[in-house]
């Protein structure tokens, strides 16, 4: 498999040094008395059009009554969360000799906006030229240290480190919606979310099925002695809610080109409306179990991960989710990996990316995977990206493909129960498929 060239643009070690004030005019007047933040944007790049925001700590000299600090100060006093911009292959295709422009705008005040305008007061901007042509081939530090946002001693200074590193990824796309049992293609060439001029090669088939038997009975979780051998026999659920409609019995099996099953995702906790409502609540989420076959015959399956999903309440109608890796210690001893949410209306990305700070954990550092999730009412053909360092064989990829199908189908499972499911998700339609 040939990966697609991606690049991670990282802005880190952010801090602000404000000019000293000899005679403060009063409390709250000098920006040091208010929070500061910055926005980071890479101009003219199709995959990084959105602006990212990060808090901006002040670099303070503890021996001074002001916030003055020498420009040569150790960066150990500079602490800030890193901003990571993932650049797709399309963003790397620029005219020779034309670098991209990274803009960091610094504001005093709190993050947010009022009537479409930023609520902060602009203190200054810093622009850094980024050579994306070289970024895909080798890691580089582009900027490191303090940069003045004006002239003279009265100018504020920004500390930042800007660097790039290659981040090759395998890219895949479902041929149609997961519930339609599509072929899964590998995208070679341009990659990313734009596949014009790319080569599409089939690598997996996706089989979606429902089981009516699992909608009429509830079984107990497997015992210690049969946990590894009987996952498919106990997928009826972990809680009984026979008095209300349940969405369960859904299974997605990923097959390789020879027809052998290499990964699966199946609902183990029904998606059921919480009492007095028509939605799946955070306190009672539905859950999928991600499985990998044990042995060449694939008669036994071993749990790999668990995905929980629910419908968030609040100002944004969102699909909440939580994913953890399973361990040999048992089904209740998983390792938390990611917990977040995405818009039910607009969709978004399911992403596992420990970032540039965290270098420990089951996956280690660096990008792991991302999958697109379309909003309600839109045709969903998930695009899946998997970091090269996390793939040793095609079976590894299949697990992420199954996980992508599960998060996509969770959007359907978390539809309001006042709405009917699409025919592809109904048991009656699936029972007629051989």
Tab-separated table of N, CA and C in Angstrom, residues 251-390:
chain	number	residue	atom	x	y	z
A	251	UNK	N	-24.703	-5.263	12.945
A	251	UNK	CA	-23.335	-5.760	12.859
A	251	UNK	C	-22.732	-5.354	11.527
A	252	UNK	N	-21.506	-4.874	11.560
A	252	UNK	CA	-20.742	-4.567	10.356
A	252	UNK	C	-19.516	-5.463	10.361
A	253	UNK	N	-19.366	-6.265	9.331
A	253	UNK	CA	-18.208	-7.154	9.212
A	253	UNK	C	-17.374	-6.719	8.020
A	254	UNK	N	-16.079	-6.573	8.241
A	254	UNK	CA	-15.144	-6.172	7.188
A	254	UNK	C	-14.438	-7.415	6.675
A	255	UNK	N	-14.473	-7.628	5.346
A	255	UNK	CA	-13.831	-8.777	4.716
A	255	UNK	C	-12.685	-8.287	3.826
A	256	UNK	N	-11.624	-9.096	3.741
A	256	UNK	CA	-10.563	-8.776	2.795
A	256	UNK	C	-10.969	-9.256	1.408
A	257	UNK	N	-10.075	-9.101	0.432
A	257	UNK	CA	-10.426	-9.423	-0.948
A	257	UNK	C	-10.667	-10.907	-1.170
A	258	UNK	N	-10.148	-11.745	-0.271
A	258	UNK	CA	-10.380	-13.180	-0.393
A	258	UNK	C	-11.710	-13.599	0.215
A	259	UNK	N	-12.396	-12.679	0.878
A	259	UNK	CA	-13.666	-12.984	1.508
A	259	UNK	C	-13.571	-13.356	2.965
A	260	UNK	N	-12.371	-13.350	3.527
A	260	UNK	CA	-12.195	-13.701	4.929
A	260	UNK	C	-12.523	-12.510	5.818
A	261	UNK	N	-13.270	-12.721	6.908
A	261	UNK	CA	-13.552	-11.608	7.831
A	261	UNK	C	-12.296	-11.215	8.586
A	262	UNK	N	-12.025	-9.916	8.650
A	262	UNK	CA	-10.811	-9.427	9.301
A	262	UNK	C	-11.113	-8.448	10.432
A	263	UNK	N	-12.340	-7.979	10.545
A	263	UNK	CA	-12.724	-7.088	11.640
A	263	UNK	C	-14.240	-6.990	11.667
A	264	UNK	N	-14.777	-6.568	12.803
A	264	UNK	CA	-16.229	-6.428	12.920
A	264	UNK	C	-16.558	-5.393	13.982
A	265	UNK	N	-17.747	-4.840	13.864
A	265	UNK	CA	-18.302	-3.941	14.877
A	265	UNK	C	-19.748	-4.338	15.084
A	266	UNK	N	-20.161	-4.487	16.335
A	266	UNK	CA	-21.528	-4.927	16.599
A	266	UNK	C	-22.060	-4.246	17.853
A	267	UNK	N	-23.330	-3.907	17.818
A	267	UNK	CA	-23.958	-3.254	18.968
A	267	UNK	C	-24.091	-4.266	20.105
A	268	UNK	N	-23.572	-3.895	21.275
A	268	UNK	CA	-23.691	-4.745	22.454
A	268	UNK	C	-24.568	-4.119	23.526
A	269	UNK	N	-24.734	-2.814	23.483
A	269	UNK	CA	-25.671	-2.131	24.371
A	269	UNK	C	-26.684	-1.394	23.505
A	270	UNK	N	-27.974	-1.715	23.627
A	270	UNK	CA	-28.971	-1.120	22.728
A	270	UNK	C	-28.991	0.402	22.817
A	271	UNK	N	-29.323	1.016	21.705
A	271	UNK	CA	-29.598	2.447	21.663
A	271	UNK	C	-31.085	2.606	21.965
A	272	UNK	N	-31.396	3.128	23.149
A	272	UNK	CA	-32.779	3.216	23.595
A	272	UNK	C	-33.033	4.599	24.169
A	273	UNK	N	-34.241	5.113	23.967
A	273	UNK	CA	-34.580	6.436	24.483
A	273	UNK	C	-34.617	6.410	26.008
A	274	UNK	N	-34.096	7.472	26.615
A	274	UNK	CA	-34.147	7.580	28.068
A	274	UNK	C	-35.589	7.840	28.506
A	275	UNK	N	-35.954	7.468	29.727
A	275	UNK	CA	-37.342	7.641	30.184
A	275	UNK	C	-37.810	9.089	30.052
A	276	UNK	N	-38.984	9.254	29.492
A	276	UNK	CA	-39.565	10.578	29.366
A	276	UNK	C	-39.040	11.403	28.217
A	277	UNK	N	-38.241	10.805	27.308
A	277	UNK	CA	-37.708	11.560	26.176
A	277	UNK	C	-37.695	10.664	24.952
A	278	UNK	N	-37.268	11.226	23.824
A	278	UNK	CA	-37.163	10.442	22.599
A	278	UNK	C	-35.732	10.420	22.088
A	279	UNK	N	-34.767	10.514	23.005
A	279	UNK	CA	-33.369	10.526	22.594
A	279	UNK	C	-32.524	9.623	23.482
A	280	UNK	N	-31.385	9.185	22.924
A	280	UNK	CA	-30.402	8.408	23.676
A	280	UNK	C	-29.600	9.380	24.530
A	281	UNK	N	-29.593	9.165	25.826
A	281	UNK	CA	-28.958	10.116	26.728
A	281	UNK	C	-27.524	9.710	27.059
A	282	UNK	N	-26.755	10.684	27.519
A	282	UNK	CA	-25.373	10.434	27.925
A	282	UNK	C	-25.307	9.459	29.097
A	283	UNK	N	-26.320	9.488	29.970
A	283	UNK	CA	-26.319	8.604	31.136
A	283	UNK	C	-26.655	7.163	30.778
A	284	UNK	N	-27.176	6.935	29.586
A	284	UNK	CA	-27.535	5.583	29.157
A	284	UNK	C	-27.203	5.417	27.673
A	285	UNK	N	-25.899	5.463	27.326
A	285	UNK	CA	-25.513	5.438	25.911
A	285	UNK	C	-25.631	4.045	25.315
A	286	UNK	N	-25.757	4.018	24.000
A	286	UNK	CA	-25.607	2.763	23.285
A	286	UNK	C	-24.127	2.478	23.091
A	287	UNK	N	-23.793	1.228	22.763
A	287	UNK	CA	-22.378	0.874	22.654
A	287	UNK	C	-22.152	-0.175	21.578
A	288	UNK	N	-21.009	-0.037	20.916
A	288	UNK	CA	-20.518	-1.005	19.936
A	288	UNK	C	-19.285	-1.697	20.505
A	289	UNK	N	-19.116	-2.953	20.132
A	289	UNK	CA	-17.875	-3.661	20.425
A	289	UNK	C	-17.132	-3.866	19.120
A	290	UNK	N	-15.853	-3.480	19.082
A	290	UNK	CA	-14.993	-3.691	17.923
A	290	UNK	C	-14.230	-4.986	18.135
A	291	UNK	N	-14.257	-5.860	17.135
A	291	UNK	CA	-13.737	-7.215	17.284
A	291	UNK	C	-12.730	-7.537	16.197
A	292	UNK	N	-11.757	-8.375	16.569
A	292	UNK	CA	-10.807	-8.900	15.593
A	292	UNK	C	-10.811	-10.419	15.695
A	293	UNK	N	-10.664	-11.135	14.558
A	293	UNK	CA	-10.714	-12.592	14.600
A	293	UNK	C	-9.474	-13.183	15.255
A	294	UNK	N	-9.643	-14.328	15.880
A	294	UNK	CA	-8.544	-15.059	16.498
A	294	UNK	C	-8.354	-16.349	15.719
A	295	UNK	N	-7.191	-16.531	15.138
A	295	UNK	CA	-6.931	-17.734	14.358
A	295	UNK	C	-7.323	-17.562	12.906
A	296	UNK	N	-6.792	-18.412	12.045
A	296	UNK	CA	-7.046	-18.260	10.604
A	296	UNK	C	-8.479	-18.544	10.195
A	297	UNK	N	-9.210	-19.356	10.966
A	297	UNK	CA	-10.573	-19.704	10.578
A	297	UNK	C	-11.595	-18.655	10.986
A	298	UNK	N	-11.209	-17.694	11.837
A	298	UNK	CA	-12.076	-16.605	12.285
A	298	UNK	C	-13.344	-17.128	12.957
A	299	UNK	N	-13.232	-18.303	13.621
A	299	UNK	CA	-14.387	-18.818	14.355
A	299	UNK	C	-14.520	-18.166	15.724
A	300	UNK	N	-13.426	-17.662	16.241
A	300	UNK	CA	-13.431	-16.965	17.523
A	300	UNK	C	-13.044	-15.516	17.301
A	301	UNK	N	-13.557	-14.648	18.171
A	301	UNK	CA	-13.315	-13.220	18.040
A	301	UNK	C	-12.852	-12.650	19.374
A	302	UNK	N	-11.961	-11.703	19.291
A	302	UNK	CA	-11.423	-11.056	20.486
A	302	UNK	C	-11.788	-9.579	20.473
A	303	UNK	N	-12.285	-9.040	21.585
A	303	UNK	CA	-12.623	-7.609	21.611
A	303	UNK	C	-11.376	-6.745	21.517
A	304	UNK	N	-11.462	-5.717	20.688
A	304	UNK	CA	-10.361	-4.769	20.498
A	304	UNK	C	-10.682	-3.388	21.072
A	305	UNK	N	-11.915	-2.951	20.907
A	305	UNK	CA	-12.294	-1.625	21.379
A	305	UNK	C	-13.777	-1.545	21.646
A	306	UNK	N	-14.178	-0.485	22.316
A	306	UNK	CA	-15.574	-0.255	22.645
A	306	UNK	C	-15.909	1.209	22.362
A	307	UNK	N	-16.998	1.420	21.629
A	307	UNK	CA	-17.444	2.769	21.273
A	307	UNK	C	-18.817	3.005	21.877
A	308	UNK	N	-18.949	4.039	22.690
A	308	UNK	CA	-20.237	4.454	23.231
A	308	UNK	C	-20.681	5.735	22.531
A	309	UNK	N	-21.979	5.879	22.328
A	309	UNK	CA	-22.501	7.069	21.647
A	309	UNK	C	-23.846	7.454	22.243
A	310	UNK	N	-24.146	8.744	22.183
A	310	UNK	CA	-25.393	9.284	22.713
A	310	UNK	C	-25.688	10.609	22.010
A	311	UNK	N	-26.820	11.196	22.312
A	311	UNK	CA	-27.192	12.484	21.711
A	311	UNK	C	-27.128	13.550	22.790
A	312	UNK	N	-26.246	14.527	22.576
A	312	UNK	CA	-26.018	15.575	23.566
A	312	UNK	C	-27.199	16.542	23.624
A	313	UNK	N	-27.456	17.042	24.816
A	313	UNK	CA	-28.400	18.149	24.986
A	313	UNK	C	-27.611	19.453	25.086
A	314	UNK	N	-28.241	20.553	24.744
A	314	UNK	CA	-27.565	21.830	24.851
A	314	UNK	C	-27.818	22.702	23.647
A	315	UNK	N	-27.080	23.802	23.539
A	315	UNK	CA	-27.302	24.727	22.422
A	315	UNK	C	-26.960	24.123	21.071
A	316	UNK	N	-26.047	23.124	21.049
A	316	UNK	CA	-25.671	22.466	19.798
A	316	UNK	C	-26.160	21.025	19.848
A	317	UNK	N	-26.976	20.651	18.856
A	317	UNK	CA	-27.460	19.276	18.765
A	317	UNK	C	-26.314	18.413	18.263
A	318	UNK	N	-25.755	17.584	19.129
A	318	UNK	CA	-24.504	16.907	18.810
A	318	UNK	C	-24.572	15.423	19.132
A	319	UNK	N	-23.761	14.659	18.410
A	319	UNK	CA	-23.538	13.250	18.693
A	319	UNK	C	-22.323	13.151	19.601
A	320	UNK	N	-22.542	12.714	20.833
A	320	UNK	CA	-21.433	12.511	21.751
A	320	UNK	C	-20.915	11.095	21.639
A	321	UNK	N	-19.608	10.923	21.839
A	321	UNK	CA	-19.033	9.584	21.730
A	321	UNK	C	-17.830	9.444	22.661
A	322	UNK	N	-17.558	8.194	22.987
A	322	UNK	CA	-16.422	7.841	23.833
A	322	UNK	C	-15.853	6.525	23.323
A	323	UNK	N	-14.546	6.470	23.068
A	323	UNK	CA	-13.914	5.251	22.568
A	323	UNK	C	-12.791	4.837	23.504
A	324	UNK	N	-12.716	3.533	23.770
A	324	UNK	CA	-11.654	2.992	24.604
A	324	UNK	C	-11.159	1.686	24.016
A	325	UNK	N	-9.881	1.387	24.264
A	325	UNK	CA	-9.294	0.114	23.853
A	325	UNK	C	-9.513	-0.914	24.937
A	326	UNK	N	-9.825	-2.128	24.536
A	326	UNK	CA	-10.040	-3.208	25.477
A	326	UNK	C	-8.698	-3.820	25.868
A	327	UNK	N	-8.642	-4.404	27.039
A	327	UNK	CA	-7.444	-5.077	27.521
A	327	UNK	C	-7.812	-6.495	27.938
A	328	UNK	N	-6.791	-7.296	28.215
A	328	UNK	CA	-7.031	-8.663	28.666
A	328	UNK	C	-7.584	-8.711	30.080
A	329	UNK	N	-7.620	-7.555	30.754
A	329	UNK	CA	-8.128	-7.524	32.124
A	329	UNK	C	-9.643	-7.668	32.184
A	330	UNK	N	-10.327	-7.524	31.052
A	330	UNK	CA	-11.775	-7.694	31.061
A	330	UNK	C	-12.484	-6.553	30.374
A	331	UNK	N	-13.786	-6.735	30.081
A	331	UNK	CA	-14.551	-5.734	29.325
A	331	UNK	C	-14.755	-4.439	30.069
A	332	UNK	N	-14.596	-4.435	31.382
A	332	UNK	CA	-14.795	-3.213	32.166
A	332	UNK	C	-13.483	-2.531	32.528
A	333	UNK	N	-12.389	-2.948	31.898
A	333	UNK	CA	-11.067	-2.382	32.216
A	333	UNK	C	-10.428	-1.809	30.958
A	334	UNK	N	-11.208	-1.076	30.180
A	334	UNK	CA	-10.684	-0.488	28.961
A	334	UNK	C	-9.815	0.723	29.233
A	335	UNK	N	-9.024	1.104	28.223
A	335	UNK	CA	-8.146	2.268	28.295
A	335	UNK	C	-8.789	3.410	27.517
A	336	UNK	N	-9.191	4.507	28.170
A	336	UNK	CA	-9.831	5.618	27.448
A	336	UNK	C	-8.910	6.199	26.384
A	337	UNK	N	-9.452	6.420	25.202
A	337	UNK	CA	-8.681	6.961	24.090
A	337	UNK	C	-9.166	8.349	23.691
A	338	UNK	N	-10.466	8.500	23.460
A	338	UNK	CA	-10.979	9.800	23.025
A	338	UNK	C	-12.431	9.933	23.469
A	339	UNK	N	-12.827	11.143	23.825
A	339	UNK	CA	-14.208	11.475	24.125
A	339	UNK	C	-14.476	12.866	23.582
A	340	UNK	N	-15.492	12.990	22.735
A	340	UNK	CA	-15.774	14.279	22.114
A	340	UNK	C	-17.198	14.249	21.563
A	341	UNK	N	-17.494	15.179	20.669
A	341	UNK	CA	-18.813	15.248	20.046
A	341	UNK	C	-18.687	15.929	18.691
A	342	UNK	N	-19.689	15.746	17.857
A	342	UNK	CA	-19.743	16.404	16.554
A	342	UNK	C	-21.190	16.745	16.231
A	343	UNK	N	-21.375	17.738	15.400
A	343	UNK	CA	-22.700	18.261	15.097
A	343	UNK	C	-23.544	17.231	14.358
A	344	UNK	N	-24.776	17.026	14.839
A	344	UNK	CA	-25.689	16.130	14.146
A	344	UNK	C	-26.114	16.714	12.803
A	345	UNK	N	-26.230	18.028	12.715
A	345	UNK	CA	-26.699	18.665	11.487
A	345	UNK	C	-25.590	18.805	10.457
A	346	UNK	N	-24.418	19.251	10.897
A	346	UNK	CA	-23.324	19.516	9.967
A	346	UNK	C	-22.388	18.326	9.783
A	347	UNK	N	-22.374	17.405	10.745
A	347	UNK	CA	-21.396	16.337	10.701
A	347	UNK	C	-20.053	16.827	11.220
A	348	UNK	N	-18.995	16.114	10.885
A	348	UNK	CA	-17.666	16.497	11.352
A	348	UNK	C	-16.688	15.359	11.172
A	349	UNK	N	-15.685	15.307	12.068
A	349	UNK	CA	-14.640	14.291	11.995
A	349	UNK	C	-14.521	13.563	13.324
A	350	UNK	N	-14.491	12.253	13.249
A	350	UNK	CA	-14.104	11.435	14.391
A	350	UNK	C	-12.593	11.259	14.292
A	351	UNK	N	-11.867	11.653	15.327
A	351	UNK	CA	-10.411	11.724	15.217
A	351	UNK	C	-9.745	11.171	16.464
A	352	UNK	N	-8.702	10.378	16.258
A	352	UNK	CA	-7.817	9.920	17.335
A	352	UNK	C	-6.435	10.474	17.023
A	353	UNK	N	-6.031	11.454	17.785
A	353	UNK	CA	-4.751	12.121	17.545
A	353	UNK	C	-4.205	12.599	18.876
A	354	UNK	N	-3.268	11.848	19.489
A	354	UNK	CA	-2.714	12.284	20.771
A	354	UNK	C	-2.009	13.629	20.706
A	355	UNK	N	-1.722	14.119	19.510
A	355	UNK	CA	-1.083	15.422	19.385
A	355	UNK	C	0.424	15.341	19.509
A	356	UNK	N	1.039	16.482	19.699
A	356	UNK	CA	2.500	16.556	19.724
A	356	UNK	C	3.055	16.587	21.126
A	357	UNK	N	2.192	16.675	22.138
A	357	UNK	CA	2.667	16.737	23.516
A	357	UNK	C	2.666	15.360	24.147
A	358	UNK	N	1.560	14.640	23.984
A	358	UNK	CA	1.441	13.326	24.591
A	358	UNK	C	2.191	12.298	23.764
A	359	UNK	N	3.167	11.629	24.374
A	359	UNK	CA	3.973	10.636	23.690
A	359	UNK	C	3.829	9.258	24.315
A	360	UNK	N	2.843	9.064	25.162
A	360	UNK	CA	2.642	7.783	25.801
A	360	UNK	C	1.239	7.284	25.483
A	361	UNK	N	0.874	6.167	26.054
A	361	UNK	CA	-0.449	5.620	25.816
A	361	UNK	C	-0.413	4.474	24.844
A	362	UNK	N	-1.570	3.824	24.614
A	362	UNK	CA	-1.599	2.642	23.754
A	362	UNK	C	-1.129	2.899	22.330
A	363	UNK	N	-1.416	4.076	21.781
A	363	UNK	CA	-1.038	4.371	20.410
A	363	UNK	C	0.268	5.147	20.312
A	364	UNK	N	0.778	5.659	21.425
A	364	UNK	CA	1.951	6.503	21.347
A	364	UNK	C	1.617	7.860	20.796
A	365	UNK	N	2.637	8.597	20.363
A	365	UNK	CA	2.411	9.937	19.838
A	365	UNK	C	2.094	9.918	18.360
A	366	UNK	N	1.601	11.041	17.880
A	366	UNK	CA	1.327	11.193	16.466
A	366	UNK	C	-0.091	10.836	16.085
A	367	UNK	N	-0.443	11.197	14.867
A	367	UNK	CA	-1.782	10.974	14.333
A	367	UNK	C	-2.084	9.486	14.240
A	368	UNK	N	-3.291	9.084	14.653
A	368	UNK	CA	-3.709	7.674	14.589
A	368	UNK	C	-4.707	7.475	13.448
A	369	UNK	N	-5.873	8.112	13.530
A	369	UNK	CA	-6.868	7.959	12.477
A	369	UNK	C	-7.890	9.080	12.531
A	370	UNK	N	-8.587	9.255	11.424
A	370	UNK	CA	-9.694	10.211	11.348
A	370	UNK	C	-10.695	9.680	10.342
A	371	UNK	N	-11.969	9.957	10.585
A	371	UNK	CA	-13.029	9.528	9.683
A	371	UNK	C	-14.065	10.634	9.562
A	372	UNK	N	-14.544	10.856	8.354
A	372	UNK	CA	-15.577	11.860	8.131
A	372	UNK	C	-16.936	11.289	8.523
A	373	UNK	N	-17.779	12.155	9.076
A	373	UNK	CA	-19.147	11.798	9.442
A	373	UNK	C	-20.058	12.888	8.882
A	374	UNK	N	-20.969	12.512	8.000
A	374	UNK	CA	-21.862	13.486	7.393
A	374	UNK	C	-23.022	13.806	8.334
A	375	UNK	N	-23.616	14.984	8.144
A	375	UNK	CA	-24.756	15.385	8.931
A	375	UNK	C	-26.017	14.651	8.515
A	376	UNK	N	-27.072	14.824	9.295
A	376	UNK	CA	-28.329	14.139	9.021
A	376	UNK	C	-28.894	14.558	7.668
A	377	UNK	N	-29.434	13.579	6.955
A	377	UNK	CA	-30.046	13.852	5.662
A	377	UNK	C	-29.072	13.861	4.506
A	378	UNK	N	-27.797	13.657	4.760
A	378	UNK	CA	-26.789	13.660	3.704
A	378	UNK	C	-26.288	12.251	3.456
A	379	UNK	N	-25.934	11.973	2.205
A	379	UNK	CA	-25.369	10.677	1.858
A	379	UNK	C	-23.963	10.584	2.440
A	380	UNK	N	-23.700	9.512	3.171
A	380	UNK	CA	-22.436	9.373	3.872
A	380	UNK	C	-21.581	8.287	3.223
A	381	UNK	N	-20.427	8.681	2.701
A	381	UNK	CA	-19.413	7.754	2.198
A	381	UNK	C	-18.129	8.059	2.974
A	382	UNK	N	-18.005	7.525	4.187
A	382	UNK	CA	-16.905	7.934	5.065
A	382	UNK	C	-15.533	7.800	4.414
A	383	UNK	N	-14.736	8.840	4.568
A	383	UNK	CA	-13.326	8.812	4.200
A	383	UNK	C	-12.510	8.593	5.468
A	384	UNK	N	-11.613	7.640	5.427
A	384	UNK	CA	-10.856	7.229	6.610
A	384	UNK	C	-9.374	7.418	6.344
A	385	UNK	N	-8.707	8.101	7.262
A	385	UNK	CA	-7.255	8.276	7.202
A	385	UNK	C	-6.628	7.523	8.375
A	386	UNK	N	-5.557	6.786	8.100
A	386	UNK	CA	-4.870	6.014	9.132
A	386	UNK	C	-3.383	6.316	9.056
A	387	UNK	N	-2.774	6.689	10.197
A	387	UNK	CA	-1.355	6.981	10.237
A	387	UNK	C	-0.520	5.754	9.907
A	388	UNK	N	0.503	5.942	9.072
A	388	UNK	CA	1.323	4.827	8.611
A	388	UNK	C	1.969	4.083	9.772
A	389	UNK	N	2.383	4.809	10.821
A	389	UNK	CA	3.099	4.177	11.931
A	389	UNK	C	2.231	3.241	12.745
A	390	UNK	N	0.915	3.273	12.519
A	390	UNK	CA	-0.004	2.417	13.274
A	390	UNK	C	-0.522	1.245	12.453
